[in-house]
XYZ file of C-alpha atoms in Angstrom:
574
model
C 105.588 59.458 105.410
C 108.048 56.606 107.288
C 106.997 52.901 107.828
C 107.549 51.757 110.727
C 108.900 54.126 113.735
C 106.818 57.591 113.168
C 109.358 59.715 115.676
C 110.556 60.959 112.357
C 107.570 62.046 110.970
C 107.196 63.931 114.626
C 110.231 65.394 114.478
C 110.078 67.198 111.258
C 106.809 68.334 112.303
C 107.800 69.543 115.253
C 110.614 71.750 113.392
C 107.993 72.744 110.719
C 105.588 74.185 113.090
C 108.058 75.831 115.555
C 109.596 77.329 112.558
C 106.165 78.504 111.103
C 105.257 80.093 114.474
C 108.983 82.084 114.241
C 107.759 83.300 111.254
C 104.224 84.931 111.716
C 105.927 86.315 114.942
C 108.749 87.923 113.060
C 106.022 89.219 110.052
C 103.707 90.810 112.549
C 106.535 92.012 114.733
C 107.458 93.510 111.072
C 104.475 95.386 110.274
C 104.148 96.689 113.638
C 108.040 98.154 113.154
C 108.090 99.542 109.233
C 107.341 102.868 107.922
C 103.949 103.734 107.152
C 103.825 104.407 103.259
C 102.345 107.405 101.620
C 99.141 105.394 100.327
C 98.501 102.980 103.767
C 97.988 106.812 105.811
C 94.903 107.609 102.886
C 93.431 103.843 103.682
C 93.773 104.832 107.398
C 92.120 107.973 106.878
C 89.619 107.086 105.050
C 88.457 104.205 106.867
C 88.329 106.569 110.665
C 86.377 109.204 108.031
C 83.587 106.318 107.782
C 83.647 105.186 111.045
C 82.613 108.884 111.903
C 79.966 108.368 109.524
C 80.774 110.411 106.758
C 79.947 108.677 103.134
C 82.827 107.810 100.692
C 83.312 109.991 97.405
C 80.309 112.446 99.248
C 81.673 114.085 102.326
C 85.608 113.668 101.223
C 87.476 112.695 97.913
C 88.340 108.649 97.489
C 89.066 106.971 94.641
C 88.988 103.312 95.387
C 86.359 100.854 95.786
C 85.121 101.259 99.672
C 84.649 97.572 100.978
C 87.581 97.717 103.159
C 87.277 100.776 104.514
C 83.437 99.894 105.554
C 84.781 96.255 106.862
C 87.609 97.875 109.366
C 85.747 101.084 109.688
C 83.914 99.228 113.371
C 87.212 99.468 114.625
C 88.403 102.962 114.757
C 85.018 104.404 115.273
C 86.498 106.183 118.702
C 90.210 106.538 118.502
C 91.702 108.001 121.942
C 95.483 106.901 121.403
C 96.785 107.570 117.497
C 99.913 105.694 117.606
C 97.772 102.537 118.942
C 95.503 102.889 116.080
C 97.856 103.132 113.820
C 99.253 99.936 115.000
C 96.169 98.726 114.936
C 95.728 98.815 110.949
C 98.511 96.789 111.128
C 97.241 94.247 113.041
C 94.126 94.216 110.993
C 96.198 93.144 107.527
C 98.287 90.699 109.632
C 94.690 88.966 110.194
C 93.977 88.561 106.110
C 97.759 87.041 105.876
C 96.708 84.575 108.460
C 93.603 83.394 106.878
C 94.858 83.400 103.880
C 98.504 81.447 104.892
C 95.903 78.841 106.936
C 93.657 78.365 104.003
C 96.425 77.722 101.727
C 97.637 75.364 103.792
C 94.824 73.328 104.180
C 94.186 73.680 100.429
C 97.743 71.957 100.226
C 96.695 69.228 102.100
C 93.787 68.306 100.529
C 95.838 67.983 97.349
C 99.264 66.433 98.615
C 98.585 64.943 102.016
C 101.095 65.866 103.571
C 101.216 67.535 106.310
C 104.587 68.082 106.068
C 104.096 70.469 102.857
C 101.124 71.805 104.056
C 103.249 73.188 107.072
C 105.428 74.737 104.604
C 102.426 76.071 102.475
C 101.289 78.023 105.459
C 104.955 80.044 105.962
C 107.217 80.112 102.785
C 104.027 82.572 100.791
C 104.171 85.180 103.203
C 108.073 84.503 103.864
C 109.020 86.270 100.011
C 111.126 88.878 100.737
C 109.938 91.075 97.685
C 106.231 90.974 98.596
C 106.687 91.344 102.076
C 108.201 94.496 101.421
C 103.893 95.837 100.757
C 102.057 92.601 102.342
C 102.366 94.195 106.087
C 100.592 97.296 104.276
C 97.440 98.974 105.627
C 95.868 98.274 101.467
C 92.992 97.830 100.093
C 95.431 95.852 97.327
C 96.673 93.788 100.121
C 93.333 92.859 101.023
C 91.771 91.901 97.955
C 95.036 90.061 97.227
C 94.481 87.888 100.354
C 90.994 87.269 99.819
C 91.455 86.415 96.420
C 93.668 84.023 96.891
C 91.819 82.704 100.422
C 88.828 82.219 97.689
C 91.274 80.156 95.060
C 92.030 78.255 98.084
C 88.655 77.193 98.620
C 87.798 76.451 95.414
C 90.822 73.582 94.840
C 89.486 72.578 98.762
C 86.130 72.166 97.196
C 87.414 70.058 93.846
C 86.122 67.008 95.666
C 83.658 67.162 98.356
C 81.830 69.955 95.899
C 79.681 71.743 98.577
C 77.843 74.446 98.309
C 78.814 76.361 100.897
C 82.121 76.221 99.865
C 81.504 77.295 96.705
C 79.075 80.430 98.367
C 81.982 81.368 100.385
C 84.229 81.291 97.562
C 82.059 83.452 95.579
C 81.834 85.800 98.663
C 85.402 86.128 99.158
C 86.070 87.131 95.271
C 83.317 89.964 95.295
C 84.812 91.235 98.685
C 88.046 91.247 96.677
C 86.515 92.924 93.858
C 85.031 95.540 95.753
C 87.893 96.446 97.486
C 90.386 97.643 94.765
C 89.516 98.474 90.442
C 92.211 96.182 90.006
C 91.042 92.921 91.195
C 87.653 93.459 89.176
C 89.894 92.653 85.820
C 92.422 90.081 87.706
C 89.103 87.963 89.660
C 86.775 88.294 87.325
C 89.055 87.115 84.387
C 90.444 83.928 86.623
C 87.039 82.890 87.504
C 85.820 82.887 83.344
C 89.396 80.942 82.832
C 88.268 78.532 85.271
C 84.650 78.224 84.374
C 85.763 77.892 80.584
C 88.598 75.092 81.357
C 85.716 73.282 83.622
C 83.096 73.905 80.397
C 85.204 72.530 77.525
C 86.871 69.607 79.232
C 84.626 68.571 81.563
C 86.578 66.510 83.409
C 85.694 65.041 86.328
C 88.048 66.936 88.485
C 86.649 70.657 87.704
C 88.132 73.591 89.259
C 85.103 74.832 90.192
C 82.789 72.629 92.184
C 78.884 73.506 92.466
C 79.332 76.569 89.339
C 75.899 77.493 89.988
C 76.746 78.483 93.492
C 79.616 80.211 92.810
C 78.393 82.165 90.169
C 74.858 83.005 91.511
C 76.932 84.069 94.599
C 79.117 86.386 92.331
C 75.741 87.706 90.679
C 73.502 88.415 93.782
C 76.177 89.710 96.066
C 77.701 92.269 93.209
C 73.665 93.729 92.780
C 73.434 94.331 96.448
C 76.664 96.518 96.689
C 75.465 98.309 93.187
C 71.914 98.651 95.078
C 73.410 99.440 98.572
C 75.864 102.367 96.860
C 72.523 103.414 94.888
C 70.267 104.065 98.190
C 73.035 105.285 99.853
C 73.193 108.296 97.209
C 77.376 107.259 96.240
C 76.656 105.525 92.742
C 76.779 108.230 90.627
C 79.725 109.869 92.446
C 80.929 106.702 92.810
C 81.388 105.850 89.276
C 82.743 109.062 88.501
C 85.272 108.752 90.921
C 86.360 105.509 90.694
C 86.051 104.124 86.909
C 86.058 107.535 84.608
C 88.882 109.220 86.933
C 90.520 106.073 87.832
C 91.245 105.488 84.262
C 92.371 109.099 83.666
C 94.229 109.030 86.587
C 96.234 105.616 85.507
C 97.088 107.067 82.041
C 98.422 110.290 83.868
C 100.119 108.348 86.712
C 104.119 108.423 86.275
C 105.908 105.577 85.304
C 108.096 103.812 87.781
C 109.986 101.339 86.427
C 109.980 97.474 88.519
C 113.689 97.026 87.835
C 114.541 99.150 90.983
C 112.711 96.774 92.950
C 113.482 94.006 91.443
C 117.603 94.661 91.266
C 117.940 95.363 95.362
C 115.798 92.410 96.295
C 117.606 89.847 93.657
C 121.301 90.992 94.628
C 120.619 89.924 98.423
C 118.302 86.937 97.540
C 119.339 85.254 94.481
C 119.895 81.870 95.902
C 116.827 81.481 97.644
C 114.779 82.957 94.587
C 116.493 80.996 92.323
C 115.354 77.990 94.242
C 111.464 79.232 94.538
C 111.302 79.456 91.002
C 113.224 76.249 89.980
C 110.272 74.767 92.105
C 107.812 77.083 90.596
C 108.868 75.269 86.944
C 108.623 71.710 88.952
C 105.291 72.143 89.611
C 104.346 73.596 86.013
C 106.347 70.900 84.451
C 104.870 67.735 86.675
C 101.145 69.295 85.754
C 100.324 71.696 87.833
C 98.087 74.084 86.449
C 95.256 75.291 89.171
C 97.806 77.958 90.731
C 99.239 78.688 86.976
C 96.385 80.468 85.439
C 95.768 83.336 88.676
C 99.575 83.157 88.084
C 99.836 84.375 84.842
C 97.098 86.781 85.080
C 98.609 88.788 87.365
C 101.678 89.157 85.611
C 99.885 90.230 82.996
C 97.029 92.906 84.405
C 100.306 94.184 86.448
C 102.693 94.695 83.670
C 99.926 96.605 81.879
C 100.290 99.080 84.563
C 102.487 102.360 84.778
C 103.159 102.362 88.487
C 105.413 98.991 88.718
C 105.505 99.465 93.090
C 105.838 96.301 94.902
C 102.019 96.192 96.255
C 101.027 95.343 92.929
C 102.535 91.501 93.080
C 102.070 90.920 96.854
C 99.610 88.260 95.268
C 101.870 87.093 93.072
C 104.053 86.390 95.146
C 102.125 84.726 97.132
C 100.827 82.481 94.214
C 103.826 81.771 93.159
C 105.336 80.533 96.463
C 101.835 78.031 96.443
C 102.842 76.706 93.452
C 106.841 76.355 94.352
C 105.869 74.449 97.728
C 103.370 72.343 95.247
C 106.466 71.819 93.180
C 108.775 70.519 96.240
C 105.824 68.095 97.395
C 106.179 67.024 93.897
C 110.108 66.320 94.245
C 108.986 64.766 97.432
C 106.658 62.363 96.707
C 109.139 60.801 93.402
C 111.658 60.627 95.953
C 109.408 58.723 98.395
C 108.091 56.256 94.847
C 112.323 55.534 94.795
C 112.062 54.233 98.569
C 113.946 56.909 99.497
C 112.616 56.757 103.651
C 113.873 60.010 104.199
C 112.508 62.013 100.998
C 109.884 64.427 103.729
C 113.703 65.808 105.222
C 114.044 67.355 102.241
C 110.830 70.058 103.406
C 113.441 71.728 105.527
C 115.054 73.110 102.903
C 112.598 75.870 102.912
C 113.828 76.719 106.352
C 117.037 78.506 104.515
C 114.807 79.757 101.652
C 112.655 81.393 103.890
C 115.451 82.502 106.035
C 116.809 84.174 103.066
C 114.044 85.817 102.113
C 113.234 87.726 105.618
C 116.571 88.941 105.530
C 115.611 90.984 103.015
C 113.516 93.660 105.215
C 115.253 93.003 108.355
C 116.298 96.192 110.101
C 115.482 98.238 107.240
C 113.130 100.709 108.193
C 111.358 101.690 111.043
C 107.924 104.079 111.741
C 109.231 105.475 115.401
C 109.246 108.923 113.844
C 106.031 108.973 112.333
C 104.223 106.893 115.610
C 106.363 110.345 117.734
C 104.490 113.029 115.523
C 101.017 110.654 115.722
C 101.456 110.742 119.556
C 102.172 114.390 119.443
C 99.145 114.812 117.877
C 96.977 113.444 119.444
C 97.856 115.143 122.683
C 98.106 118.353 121.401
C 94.797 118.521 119.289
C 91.291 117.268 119.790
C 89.295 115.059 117.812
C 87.816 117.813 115.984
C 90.771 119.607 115.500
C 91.813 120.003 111.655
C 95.178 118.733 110.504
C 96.112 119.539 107.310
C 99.010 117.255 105.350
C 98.548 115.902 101.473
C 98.057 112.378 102.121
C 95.744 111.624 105.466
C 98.736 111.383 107.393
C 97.411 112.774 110.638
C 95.077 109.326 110.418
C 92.622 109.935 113.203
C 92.152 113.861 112.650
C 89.922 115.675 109.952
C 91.274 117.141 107.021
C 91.183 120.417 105.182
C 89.382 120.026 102.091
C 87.736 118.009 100.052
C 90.271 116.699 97.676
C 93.072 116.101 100.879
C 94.598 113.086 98.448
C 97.529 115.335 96.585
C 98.950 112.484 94.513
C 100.790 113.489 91.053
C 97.963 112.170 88.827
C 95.379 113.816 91.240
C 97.367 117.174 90.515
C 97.048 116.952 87.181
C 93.253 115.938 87.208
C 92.039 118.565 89.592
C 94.810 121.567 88.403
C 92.542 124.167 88.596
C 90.960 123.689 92.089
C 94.537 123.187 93.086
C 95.335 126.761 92.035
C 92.186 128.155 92.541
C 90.181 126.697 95.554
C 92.770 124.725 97.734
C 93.968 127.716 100.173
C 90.789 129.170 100.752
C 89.563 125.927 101.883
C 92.835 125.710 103.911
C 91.601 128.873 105.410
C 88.524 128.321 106.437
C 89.825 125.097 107.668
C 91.698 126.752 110.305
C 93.900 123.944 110.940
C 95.832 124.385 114.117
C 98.650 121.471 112.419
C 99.870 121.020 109.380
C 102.400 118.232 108.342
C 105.268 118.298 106.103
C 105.709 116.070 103.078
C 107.659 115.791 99.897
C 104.338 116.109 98.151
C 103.991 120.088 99.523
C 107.074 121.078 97.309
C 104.597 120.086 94.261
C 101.603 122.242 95.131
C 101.109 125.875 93.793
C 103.113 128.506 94.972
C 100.204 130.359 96.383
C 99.427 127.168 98.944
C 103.118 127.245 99.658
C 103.352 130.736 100.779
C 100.017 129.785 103.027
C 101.959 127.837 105.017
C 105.335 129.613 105.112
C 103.028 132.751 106.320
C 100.969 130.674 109.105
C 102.853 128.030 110.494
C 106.213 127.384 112.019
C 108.009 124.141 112.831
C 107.033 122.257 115.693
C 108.496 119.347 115.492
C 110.148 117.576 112.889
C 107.990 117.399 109.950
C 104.884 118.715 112.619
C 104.050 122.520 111.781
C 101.968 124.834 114.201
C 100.187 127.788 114.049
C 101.916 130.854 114.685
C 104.558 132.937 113.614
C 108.289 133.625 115.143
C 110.810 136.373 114.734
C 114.968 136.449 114.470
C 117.103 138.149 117.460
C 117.431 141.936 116.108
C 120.595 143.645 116.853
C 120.808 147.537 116.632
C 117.802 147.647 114.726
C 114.455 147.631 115.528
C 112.371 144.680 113.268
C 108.940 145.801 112.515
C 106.469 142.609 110.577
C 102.803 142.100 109.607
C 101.476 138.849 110.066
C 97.887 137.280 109.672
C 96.078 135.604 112.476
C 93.359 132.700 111.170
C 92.317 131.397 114.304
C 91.140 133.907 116.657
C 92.409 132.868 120.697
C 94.854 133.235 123.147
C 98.784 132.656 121.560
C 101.719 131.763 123.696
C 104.803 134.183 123.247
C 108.179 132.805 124.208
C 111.502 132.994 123.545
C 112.943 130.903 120.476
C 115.112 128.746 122.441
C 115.906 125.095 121.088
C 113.291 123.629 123.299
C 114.731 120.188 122.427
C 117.850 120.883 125.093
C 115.508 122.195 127.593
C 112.921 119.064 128.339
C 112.195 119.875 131.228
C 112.672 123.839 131.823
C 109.643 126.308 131.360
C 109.628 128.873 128.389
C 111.199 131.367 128.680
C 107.980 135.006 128.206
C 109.062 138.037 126.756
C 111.451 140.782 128.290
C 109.608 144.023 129.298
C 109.579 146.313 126.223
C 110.960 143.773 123.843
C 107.441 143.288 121.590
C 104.701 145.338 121.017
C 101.526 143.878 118.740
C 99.315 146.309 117.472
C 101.464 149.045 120.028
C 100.407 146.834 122.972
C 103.271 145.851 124.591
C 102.890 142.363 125.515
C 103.309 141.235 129.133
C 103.698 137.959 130.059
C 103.552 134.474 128.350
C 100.226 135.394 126.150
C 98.238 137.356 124.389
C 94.763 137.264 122.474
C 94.420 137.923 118.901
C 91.863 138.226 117.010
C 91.537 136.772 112.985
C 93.258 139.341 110.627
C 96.232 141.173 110.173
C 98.637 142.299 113.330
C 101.688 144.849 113.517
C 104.585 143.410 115.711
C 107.510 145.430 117.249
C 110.609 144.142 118.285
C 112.670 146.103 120.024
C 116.381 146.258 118.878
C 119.148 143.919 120.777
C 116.334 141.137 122.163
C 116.042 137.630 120.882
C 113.595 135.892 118.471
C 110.282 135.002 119.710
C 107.346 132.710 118.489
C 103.889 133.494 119.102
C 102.300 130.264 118.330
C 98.325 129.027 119.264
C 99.684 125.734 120.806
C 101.836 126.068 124.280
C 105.627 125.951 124.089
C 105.333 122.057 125.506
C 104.078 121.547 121.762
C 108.121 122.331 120.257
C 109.757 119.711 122.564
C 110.776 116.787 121.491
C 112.940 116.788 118.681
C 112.397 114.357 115.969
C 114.335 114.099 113.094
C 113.590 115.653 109.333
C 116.000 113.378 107.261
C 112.917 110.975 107.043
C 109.901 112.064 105.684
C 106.309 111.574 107.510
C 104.788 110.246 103.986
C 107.242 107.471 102.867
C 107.320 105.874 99.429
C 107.872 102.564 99.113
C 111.222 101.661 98.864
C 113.221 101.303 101.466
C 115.730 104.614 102.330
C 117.842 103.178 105.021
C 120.708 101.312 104.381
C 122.061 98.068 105.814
């Protein structure tokens, strides 16, 4: 770097890695602080459902390749705290951006050797302001995107020692990719031929893929086992149906959503700094760099062939692209150093402000307190058995109430007629003691949204019991018939907002205000059996709920102007 004195050299490395270690603090502090999207709550679920031991596309509906849910599924095997598991799925994706940031890194060094750049190889990728928006997710996307690019990373670290077990693990990490998401089946799979056909009609001396016959025998052997491991394990057939012949139906039925309101947000507030990244992006492209070009341009084009433009979809391109922008600055770098200009490795700290920049863009914007409240609600007010019903897996660590839980639009469309036909008598026989409220309810038939208007009242926020609950009459007597699912003991008590009154006990039913079935009821409770009931209320008393949870299970107050199942944008403003 400097001749002579090397307390320079120190110095900036000193900055670099303080700064890097600011960052991965700030990106896990991140993920354990936003919003858990809509999608990230069916990964959850789906990976506790196989931890229980219950087979994928078998025992509940999935459509998505199930390597990640079998790699993570060791961890949530017994859950006893649900907002510390959720957290935990967090902490599990903030693992894959470490490898893959570290890998990268060294990859960088290998080619530059600098450590310098490699410092800045290992932060500025995961620093992008419009991937990080999806690269904290709980994704199988996310996942194959980091170990697809973790294998890319050891293939240009194998370009010149060329060993084998490089190019094994290489091979491993694109099949793990592979089998966790449809998507990286076209993206690997077509990267690898590009880079096996370069290395085949050149062959130059410096080919992208060192030891082929590893790497490829690796991709062979490891994708038979999982086709032979999903045979004997009885999911192939299913399997396929599931996840290639509805996956494609279910793309060409998914709505469009257009990038550009992505896009326009995150380039108003970070212009500059993007500006920059891609100015260094065409550095490296226009000094030679090609390795990091071809994944590059892939990806751009498997995503844009895609209706659902979300942000997940280019968390690896991002991520590619910042490779090749920090490959373009060492470029800059090292002309500046040919010029004898002693103080060219200063000008690494420029991605200090670029990175700076691009955090900005998700700071403060969002935050998952509400739906870690309703979690911890849950789990303290229902057992591990207990069935929670919601359209997405959002309860996490509790069952679900039928077999196609997942109620995206496409999935709608696919499945219409068990929607209509099936869906509340599997609801009932559920005999969920929770359901939760999302914006995908308001899509469902009307004969699934009277279910729950007839069986469940608000809890909390977007948390909905069972019971039932009646108005303050006035001179009138009110007289209603309502349907008990769950035989047991229900609490009666008055409807007071329970959210004022912490720490006061409910308040039981006046002598001679209610009568069920012409019983009068006495006291705080009364058992009911499954079927229809007759209530009384007596004229001039106030409403009551008769719910199968206690009256602790209404305290607490959360909320309803953000939804339990988020999308992926970000509602709050600045």
């Amino acid at each position: 770097m400097w001749r002579g004195s090397r307390w320079p050299e120190a110095l900036l490395l000193v900055i670099l890695v303080g700064f890097a270690g600011w960052v991965f603090q700030a990106v896990y502090g991140f993920g354990q602080t936003r919003f858990f999207t809509v999608d990230e709550y069916q990964y959850g679920h789906a990976t506790w459902l196989i931890g229980r031991g219950q087979l994928p596309y078998l025992d509940f509906y999935e459509h998505h390749l199930p390597l990640s849910y079998l790699l993570h599924a060791p961890f949530f095997g017994k859950v006893v705290d649900l907002p510390s598991a959720a957290l935990r799925l967090r902490a599990i994706v903030f693992a894959y951006i470490f490898g893959a940031s570290l890998l990268t890194a060294l990859a960088t060094h290998r080619v530059t050797r600098d450590r310098a750049a490699a410092l800045v190889a290992f932060f500025l990728p995961i620093s992008f302001g419009f991937s990080l928006m999806s690269a904290v997710d709980y994704r199988a996307d996310c996942f194959a995107a980091y170990c697809w690019i973790a294998s890319l990373a050891l293939l240009e670290l194998n370009q010149v020692a060329a060993r084998r077990g490089v190019a094994l693990a290489s091979g491993l990490l694109l099949v793990a990719a592979m089998l966790m998401t449809q998507k990286l089946v076209f993206i690997g799979s077509v990267t690898a031929g590009c880079m096996l056909l370069r290395d085949r009609l050149y062959r130059r001396a410096d080919a992208w893929v060192a030891q082929p016959r590893w790497f490829i025998g690796t991709l062979i052997l490891a994708s038979a086992a999982a086709l032979v491991a999903a045979w004997i394990s009885g999911t192939l057939v299913k399997g396929f149906q599931l996840t290639v012949l509805d996956a494609l139906a279910h793309e060409r039925l998914y709505p469009d959503t257009s990038l550009a309101d992505y896009v326009r947000p995150f380039w108003d507030h970070t212009w500059p700094s993007s500006l920059a990244v891609l100015g260094l992006l065409a550095a490296y492209a226009f000094c030679g760099g090609r390795f990091w070009l071809v994944p590059l341009a892939i990806v751009a084009v498997a995503a844009g062939l895609m209706n659902a433009q979300f942000p997940y979809n280019y968390v690896g391109w991002c991520f590619i692209a910042s490779i090749a922008a920090v490959r373009g600055l060492a470029v800059l770098v090292a002309g500046l150093r040919g010029r004898h200009f002693r103080a060219a490795s200063w000008l690494y700290l420029v991605a200090i402000p670029i990175a700076l920049s691009q955090l900005s863009f998700v700071d403060g914007r969002a935050s998952n307190a509400h739906q870690l409240h309703l979690l911890d609600k849950l789990g303290r007010f229902s057992a591990p058995e207990d069935v929670v019903i919601d359209s997405a897996g959002g309860a996490l660590f509790r069952p679900h109430g039928s077999y196609y839980w997942y109620h995206g639009a496409a999935h709608r469309q696919l499945y219409r007629r068990y929607f209509a036909n099936q869906l509340v008598d599997d609801y009932r026989r559920s005999r969920a003691i929770f359901w939760i409220n999302d914006w995908r309810l308001w899509e469902l038939p009307d004969s699934v949204k009277r279910y729950f208007a007839n069986h469940y009242i608000r809890a909390d926020g977007h948390l909905f019991t069972l019971g039932t609950e009646t108005t303050a009459t006035r001179d009138e007597p009110l007289s209603k018939v309502f349907e008990i699912i769950r035989s047991g003991s229900y609490h009666v008590h008055r409807r007071t907002d329970q959210r004022k009154l912490v720490n006061s006990p409910a308040i039981a039913p006046r002598p001679g205000d209610l009568t069920i079935d012409s019983k009068p009821v006495a006291g705080g409770s009364i058992q009911l059996s499954e079927g229809r009931h007759t209530l009384r209320q007596a004229p001039n008393s106030p409403g009551y709920r008769i719910s199968f949870l206690s009256s602790e299970v209404f305290r607490g107050g959360v909320s309803t102007e953000l939804g339990h199942s988020m999308l992926f944008q970000y509602p709050v403003p600045r």
